[in-house]
mmCIF file of N, CA and C in Angstrom:
data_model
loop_
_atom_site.group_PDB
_atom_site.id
_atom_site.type_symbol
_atom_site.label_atom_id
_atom_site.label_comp_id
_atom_site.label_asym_id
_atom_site.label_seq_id
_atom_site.Cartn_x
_atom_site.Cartn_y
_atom_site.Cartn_z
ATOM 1 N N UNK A 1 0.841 -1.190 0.000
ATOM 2 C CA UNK A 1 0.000 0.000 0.000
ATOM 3 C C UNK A 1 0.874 1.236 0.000
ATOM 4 N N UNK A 2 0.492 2.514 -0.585
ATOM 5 C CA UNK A 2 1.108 3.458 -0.641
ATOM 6 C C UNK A 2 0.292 4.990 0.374
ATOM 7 N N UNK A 3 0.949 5.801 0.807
ATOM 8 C CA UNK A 3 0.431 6.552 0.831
ATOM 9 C C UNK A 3 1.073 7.776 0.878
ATOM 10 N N UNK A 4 0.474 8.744 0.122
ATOM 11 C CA UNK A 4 1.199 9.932 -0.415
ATOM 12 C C UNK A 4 2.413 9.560 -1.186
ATOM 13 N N UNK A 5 2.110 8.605 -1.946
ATOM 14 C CA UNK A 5 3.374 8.256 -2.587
ATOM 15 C C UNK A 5 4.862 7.296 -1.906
ATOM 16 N N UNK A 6 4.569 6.791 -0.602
ATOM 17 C CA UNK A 6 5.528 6.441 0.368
ATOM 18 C C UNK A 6 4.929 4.662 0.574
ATOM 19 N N UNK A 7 5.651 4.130 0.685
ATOM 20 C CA UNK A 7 4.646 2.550 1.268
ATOM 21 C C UNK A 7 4.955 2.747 2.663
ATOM 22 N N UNK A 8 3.564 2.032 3.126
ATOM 23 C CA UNK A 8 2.908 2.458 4.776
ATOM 24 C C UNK A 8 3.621 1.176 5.787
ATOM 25 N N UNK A 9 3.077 1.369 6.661
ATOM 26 C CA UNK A 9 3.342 0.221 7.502
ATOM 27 C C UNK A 9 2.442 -0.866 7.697
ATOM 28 N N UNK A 10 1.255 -0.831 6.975
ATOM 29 C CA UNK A 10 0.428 -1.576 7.135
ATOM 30 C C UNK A 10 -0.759 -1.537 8.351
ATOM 31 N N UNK A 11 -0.859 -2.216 9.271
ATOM 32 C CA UNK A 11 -1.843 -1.887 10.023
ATOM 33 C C UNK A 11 -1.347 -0.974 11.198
ATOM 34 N N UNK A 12 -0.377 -0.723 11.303
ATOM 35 C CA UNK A 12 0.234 0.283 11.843
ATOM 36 C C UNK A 12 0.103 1.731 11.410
ATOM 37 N N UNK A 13 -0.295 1.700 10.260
ATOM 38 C CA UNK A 13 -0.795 3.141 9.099
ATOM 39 C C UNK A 13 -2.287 3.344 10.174
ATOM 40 N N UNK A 14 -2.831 2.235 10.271
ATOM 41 C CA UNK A 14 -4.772 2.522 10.291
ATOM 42 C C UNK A 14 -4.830 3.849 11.339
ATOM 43 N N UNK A 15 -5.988 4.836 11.195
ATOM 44 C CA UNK A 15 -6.386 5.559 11.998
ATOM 45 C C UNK A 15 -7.257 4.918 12.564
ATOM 46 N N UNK A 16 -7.519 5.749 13.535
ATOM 47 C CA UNK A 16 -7.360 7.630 14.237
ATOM 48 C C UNK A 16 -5.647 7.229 14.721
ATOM 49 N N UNK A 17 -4.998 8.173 15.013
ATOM 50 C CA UNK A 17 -3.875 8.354 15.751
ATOM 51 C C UNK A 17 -4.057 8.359 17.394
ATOM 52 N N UNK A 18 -3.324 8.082 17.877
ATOM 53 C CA UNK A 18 -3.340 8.949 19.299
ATOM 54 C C UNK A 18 -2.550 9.295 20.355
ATOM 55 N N UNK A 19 -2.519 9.688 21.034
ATOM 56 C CA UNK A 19 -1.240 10.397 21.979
ATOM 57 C C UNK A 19 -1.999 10.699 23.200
ATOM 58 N N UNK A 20 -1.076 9.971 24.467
ATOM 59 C CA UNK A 20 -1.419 10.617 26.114
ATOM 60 C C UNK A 20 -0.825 11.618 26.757
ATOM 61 N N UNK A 21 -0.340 11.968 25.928
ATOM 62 C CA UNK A 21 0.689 13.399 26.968
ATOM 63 C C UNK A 21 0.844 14.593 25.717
ATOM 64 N N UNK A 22 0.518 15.661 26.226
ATOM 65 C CA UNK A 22 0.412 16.171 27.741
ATOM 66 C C UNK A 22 -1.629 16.210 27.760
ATOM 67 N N UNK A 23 -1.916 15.827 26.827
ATOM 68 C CA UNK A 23 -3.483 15.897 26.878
ATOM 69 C C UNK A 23 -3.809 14.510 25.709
ATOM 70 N N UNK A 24 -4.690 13.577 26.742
ATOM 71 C CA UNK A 24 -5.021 12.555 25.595
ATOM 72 C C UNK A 24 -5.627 13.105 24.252
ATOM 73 N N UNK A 25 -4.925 12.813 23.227
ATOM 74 C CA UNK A 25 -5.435 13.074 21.854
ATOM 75 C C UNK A 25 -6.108 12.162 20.750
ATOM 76 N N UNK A 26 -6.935 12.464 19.929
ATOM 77 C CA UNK A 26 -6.505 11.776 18.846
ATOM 78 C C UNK A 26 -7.378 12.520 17.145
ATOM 79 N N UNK A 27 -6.554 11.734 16.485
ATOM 80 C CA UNK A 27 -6.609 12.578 15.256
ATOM 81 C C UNK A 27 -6.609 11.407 13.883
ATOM 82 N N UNK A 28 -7.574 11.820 13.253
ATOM 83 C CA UNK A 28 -7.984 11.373 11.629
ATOM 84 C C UNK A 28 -7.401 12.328 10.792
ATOM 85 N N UNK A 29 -7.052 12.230 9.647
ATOM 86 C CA UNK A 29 -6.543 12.897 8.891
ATOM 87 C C UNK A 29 -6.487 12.749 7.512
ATOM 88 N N UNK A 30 -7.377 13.100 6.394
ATOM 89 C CA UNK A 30 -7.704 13.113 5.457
ATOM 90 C C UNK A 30 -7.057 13.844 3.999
ATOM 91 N N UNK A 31 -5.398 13.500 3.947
ATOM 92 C CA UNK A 31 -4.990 14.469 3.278
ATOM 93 C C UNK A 31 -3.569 14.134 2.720
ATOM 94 N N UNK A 32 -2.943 14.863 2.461
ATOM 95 C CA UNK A 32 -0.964 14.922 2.184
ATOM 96 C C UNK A 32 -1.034 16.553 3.023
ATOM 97 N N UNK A 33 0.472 16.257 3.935
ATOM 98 C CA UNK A 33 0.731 16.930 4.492
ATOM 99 C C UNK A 33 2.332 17.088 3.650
ATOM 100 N N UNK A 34 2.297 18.327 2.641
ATOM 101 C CA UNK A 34 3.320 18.595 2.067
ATOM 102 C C UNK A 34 4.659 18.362 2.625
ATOM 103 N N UNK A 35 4.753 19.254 3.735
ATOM 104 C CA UNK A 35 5.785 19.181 4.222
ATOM 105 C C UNK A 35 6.360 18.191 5.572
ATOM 106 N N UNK A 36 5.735 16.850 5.169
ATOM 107 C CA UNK A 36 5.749 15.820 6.296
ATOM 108 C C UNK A 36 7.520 15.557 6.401
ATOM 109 N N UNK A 37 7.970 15.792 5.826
ATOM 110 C CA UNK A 37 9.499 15.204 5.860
ATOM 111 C C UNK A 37 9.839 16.170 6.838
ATOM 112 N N UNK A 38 10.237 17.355 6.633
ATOM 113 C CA UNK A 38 10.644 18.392 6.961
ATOM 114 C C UNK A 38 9.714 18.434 8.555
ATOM 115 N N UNK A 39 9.084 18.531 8.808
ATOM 116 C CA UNK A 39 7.926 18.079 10.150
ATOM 117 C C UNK A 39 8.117 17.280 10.651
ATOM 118 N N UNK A 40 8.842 15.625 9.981
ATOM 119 C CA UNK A 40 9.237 14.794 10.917
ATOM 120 C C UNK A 40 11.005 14.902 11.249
ATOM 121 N N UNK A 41 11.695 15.525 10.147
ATOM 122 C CA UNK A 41 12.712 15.673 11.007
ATOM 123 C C UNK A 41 12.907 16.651 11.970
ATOM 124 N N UNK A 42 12.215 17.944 12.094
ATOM 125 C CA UNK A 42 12.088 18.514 13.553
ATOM 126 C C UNK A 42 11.825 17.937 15.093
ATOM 127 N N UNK A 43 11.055 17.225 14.291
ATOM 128 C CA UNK A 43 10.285 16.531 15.781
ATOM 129 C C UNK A 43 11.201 15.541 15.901
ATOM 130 N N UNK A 44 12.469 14.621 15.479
ATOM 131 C CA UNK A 44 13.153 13.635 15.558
ATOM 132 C C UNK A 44 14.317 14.718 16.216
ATOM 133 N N UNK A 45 14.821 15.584 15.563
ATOM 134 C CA UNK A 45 16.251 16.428 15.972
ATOM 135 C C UNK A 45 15.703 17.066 17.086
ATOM 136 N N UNK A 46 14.773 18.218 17.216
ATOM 137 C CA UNK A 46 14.174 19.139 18.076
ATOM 138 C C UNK A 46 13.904 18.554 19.394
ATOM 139 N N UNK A 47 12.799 17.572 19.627
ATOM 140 C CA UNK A 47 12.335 16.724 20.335
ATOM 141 C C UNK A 47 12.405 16.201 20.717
ATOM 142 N N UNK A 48 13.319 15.192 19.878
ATOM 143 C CA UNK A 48 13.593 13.938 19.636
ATOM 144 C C UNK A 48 12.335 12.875 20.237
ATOM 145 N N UNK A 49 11.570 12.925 19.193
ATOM 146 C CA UNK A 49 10.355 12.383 18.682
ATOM 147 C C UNK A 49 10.338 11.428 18.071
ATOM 148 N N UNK A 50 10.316 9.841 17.851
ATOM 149 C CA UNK A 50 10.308 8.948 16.853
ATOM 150 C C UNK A 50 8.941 8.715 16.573
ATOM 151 N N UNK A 51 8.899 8.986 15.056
ATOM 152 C CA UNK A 51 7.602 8.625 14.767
ATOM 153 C C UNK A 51 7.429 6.863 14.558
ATOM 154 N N UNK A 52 6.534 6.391 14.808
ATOM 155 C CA UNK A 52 6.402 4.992 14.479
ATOM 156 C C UNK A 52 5.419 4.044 13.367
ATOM 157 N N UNK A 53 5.156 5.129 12.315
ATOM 158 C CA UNK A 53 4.668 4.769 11.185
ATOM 159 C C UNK A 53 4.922 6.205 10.191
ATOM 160 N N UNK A 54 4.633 5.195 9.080
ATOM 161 C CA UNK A 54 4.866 6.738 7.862
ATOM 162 C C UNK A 54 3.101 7.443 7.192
ATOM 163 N N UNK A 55 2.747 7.472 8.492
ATOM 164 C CA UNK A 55 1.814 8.028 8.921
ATOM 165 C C UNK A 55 1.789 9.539 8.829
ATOM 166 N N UNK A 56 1.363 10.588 7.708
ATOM 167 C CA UNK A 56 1.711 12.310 8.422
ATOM 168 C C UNK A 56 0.306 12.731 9.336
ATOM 169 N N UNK A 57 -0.724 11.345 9.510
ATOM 170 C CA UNK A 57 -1.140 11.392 10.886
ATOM 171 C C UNK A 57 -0.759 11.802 11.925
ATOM 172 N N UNK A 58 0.039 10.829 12.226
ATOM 173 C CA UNK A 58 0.820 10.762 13.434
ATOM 174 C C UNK A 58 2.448 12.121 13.733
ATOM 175 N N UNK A 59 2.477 12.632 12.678
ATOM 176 C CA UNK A 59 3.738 13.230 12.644
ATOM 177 C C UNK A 59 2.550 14.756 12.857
ATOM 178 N N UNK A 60 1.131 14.959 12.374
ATOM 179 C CA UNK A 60 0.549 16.328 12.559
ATOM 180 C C UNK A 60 0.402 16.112 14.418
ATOM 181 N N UNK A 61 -0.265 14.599 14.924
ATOM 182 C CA UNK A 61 -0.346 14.498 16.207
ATOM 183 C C UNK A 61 0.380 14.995 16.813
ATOM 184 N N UNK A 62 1.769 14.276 16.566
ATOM 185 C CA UNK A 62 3.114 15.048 17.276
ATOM 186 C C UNK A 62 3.121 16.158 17.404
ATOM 187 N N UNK A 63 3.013 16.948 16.225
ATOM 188 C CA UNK A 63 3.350 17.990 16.004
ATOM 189 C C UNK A 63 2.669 18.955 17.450
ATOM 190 N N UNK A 64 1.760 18.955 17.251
ATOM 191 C CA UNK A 64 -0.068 19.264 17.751
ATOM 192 C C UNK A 64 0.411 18.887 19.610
ATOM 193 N N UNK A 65 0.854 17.633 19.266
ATOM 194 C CA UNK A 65 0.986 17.467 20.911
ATOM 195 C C UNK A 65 2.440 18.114 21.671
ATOM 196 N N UNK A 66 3.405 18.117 20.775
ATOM 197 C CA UNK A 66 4.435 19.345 21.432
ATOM 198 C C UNK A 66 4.153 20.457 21.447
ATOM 199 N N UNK A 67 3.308 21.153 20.510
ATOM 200 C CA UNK A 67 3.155 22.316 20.866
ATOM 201 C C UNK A 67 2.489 22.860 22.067
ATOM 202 N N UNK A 68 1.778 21.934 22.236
ATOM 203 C CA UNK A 68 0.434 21.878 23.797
ATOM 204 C C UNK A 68 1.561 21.573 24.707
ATOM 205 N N UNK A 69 2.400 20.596 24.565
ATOM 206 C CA UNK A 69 3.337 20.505 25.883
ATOM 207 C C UNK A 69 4.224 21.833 26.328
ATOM 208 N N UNK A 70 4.744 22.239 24.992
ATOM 209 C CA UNK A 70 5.493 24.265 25.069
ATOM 210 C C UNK A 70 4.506 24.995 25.931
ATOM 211 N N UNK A 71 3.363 25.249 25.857
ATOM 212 C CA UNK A 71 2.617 26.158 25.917
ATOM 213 C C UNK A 71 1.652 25.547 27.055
ATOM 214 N N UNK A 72 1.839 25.045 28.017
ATOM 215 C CA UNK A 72 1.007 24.611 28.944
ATOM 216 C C UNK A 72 0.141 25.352 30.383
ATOM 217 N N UNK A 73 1.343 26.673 29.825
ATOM 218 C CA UNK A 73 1.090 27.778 31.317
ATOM 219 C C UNK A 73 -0.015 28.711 30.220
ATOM 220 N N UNK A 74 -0.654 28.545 29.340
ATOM 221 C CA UNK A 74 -1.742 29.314 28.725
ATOM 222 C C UNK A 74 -3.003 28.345 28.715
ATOM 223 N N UNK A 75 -3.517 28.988 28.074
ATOM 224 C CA UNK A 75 -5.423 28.429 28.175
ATOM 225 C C UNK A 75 -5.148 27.387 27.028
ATOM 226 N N UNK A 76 -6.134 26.606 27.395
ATOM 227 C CA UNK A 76 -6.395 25.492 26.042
ATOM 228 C C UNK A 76 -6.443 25.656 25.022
ATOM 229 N N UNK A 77 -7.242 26.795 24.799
ATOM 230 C CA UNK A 77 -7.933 27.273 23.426
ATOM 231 C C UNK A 77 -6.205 27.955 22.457
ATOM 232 N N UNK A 78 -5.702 28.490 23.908
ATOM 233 C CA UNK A 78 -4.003 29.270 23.013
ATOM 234 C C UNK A 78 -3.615 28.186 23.186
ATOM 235 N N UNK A 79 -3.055 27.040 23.480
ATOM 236 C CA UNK A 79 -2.708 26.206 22.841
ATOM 237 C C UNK A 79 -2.933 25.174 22.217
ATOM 238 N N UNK A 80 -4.138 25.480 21.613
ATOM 239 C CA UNK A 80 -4.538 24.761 20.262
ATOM 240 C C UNK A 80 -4.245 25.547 19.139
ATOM 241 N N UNK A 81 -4.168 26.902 19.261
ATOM 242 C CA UNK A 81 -4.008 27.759 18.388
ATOM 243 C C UNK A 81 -2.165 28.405 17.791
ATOM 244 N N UNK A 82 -1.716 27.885 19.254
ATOM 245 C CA UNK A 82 -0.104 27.794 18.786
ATOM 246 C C UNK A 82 0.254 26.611 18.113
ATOM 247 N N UNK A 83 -0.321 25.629 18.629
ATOM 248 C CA UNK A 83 0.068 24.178 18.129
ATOM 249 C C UNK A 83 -0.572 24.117 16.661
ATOM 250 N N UNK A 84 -1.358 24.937 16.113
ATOM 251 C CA UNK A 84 -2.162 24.479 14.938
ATOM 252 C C UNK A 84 -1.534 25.679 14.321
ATOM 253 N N UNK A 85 -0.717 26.464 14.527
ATOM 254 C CA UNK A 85 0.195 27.747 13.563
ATOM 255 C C UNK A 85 1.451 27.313 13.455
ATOM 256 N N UNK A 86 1.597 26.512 14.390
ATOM 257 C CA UNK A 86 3.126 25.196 14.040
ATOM 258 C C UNK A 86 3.464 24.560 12.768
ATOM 259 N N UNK A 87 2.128 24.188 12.453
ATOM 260 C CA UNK A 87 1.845 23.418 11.146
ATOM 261 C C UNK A 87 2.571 24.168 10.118
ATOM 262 N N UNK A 88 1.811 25.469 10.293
ATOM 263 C CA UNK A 88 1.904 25.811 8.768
ATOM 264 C C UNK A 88 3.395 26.721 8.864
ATOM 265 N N UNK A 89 4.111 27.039 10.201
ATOM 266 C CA UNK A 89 5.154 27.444 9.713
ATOM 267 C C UNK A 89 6.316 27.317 8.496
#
């Protein structure tokens, strides 16, 4: 199977995603995330984040869930809104 042009991991690909820290998450994702390479090597160098499928599910989760972990001394709502301007940096 391919996705976005990449072969997946198989049932390890399947959604929803999800993540327990710092707020249980989870996430569907319906799309190509252009810049998934570049997004997962931040989160691998920066973070040091291993993603565990070639999922850009799981690499927006990440994304989404470090930013909420940065920003934890603000309101929910600002950090959904930092974590979701992460993206598109």
């Amino acid at each position: 199977a391919t996705l976005a042009g990449k072969s997946t991991d198989g049932p390890r690909d399947l959604q929803p995603m999800l993540v327990n820290y710092p707020h249980g998450l989870g996430l569907v994702h319906n799309g190509n995330v252009v810049n998934m390479d570049d997004l997962t090597q931040l989160l691998r160098e920066k973070y040091h984040r291993i993603m565990l499928t070639k999922n850009d599910a799981e690499t927006l989760l990440n994304v989404i869930s470090t930013q909420l972990q940065e920003n934890l001394d603000t309101s929910p709502l600002e950090q959904l809104k930092r974590a979701s301007a992460k993206i598109f940096d």
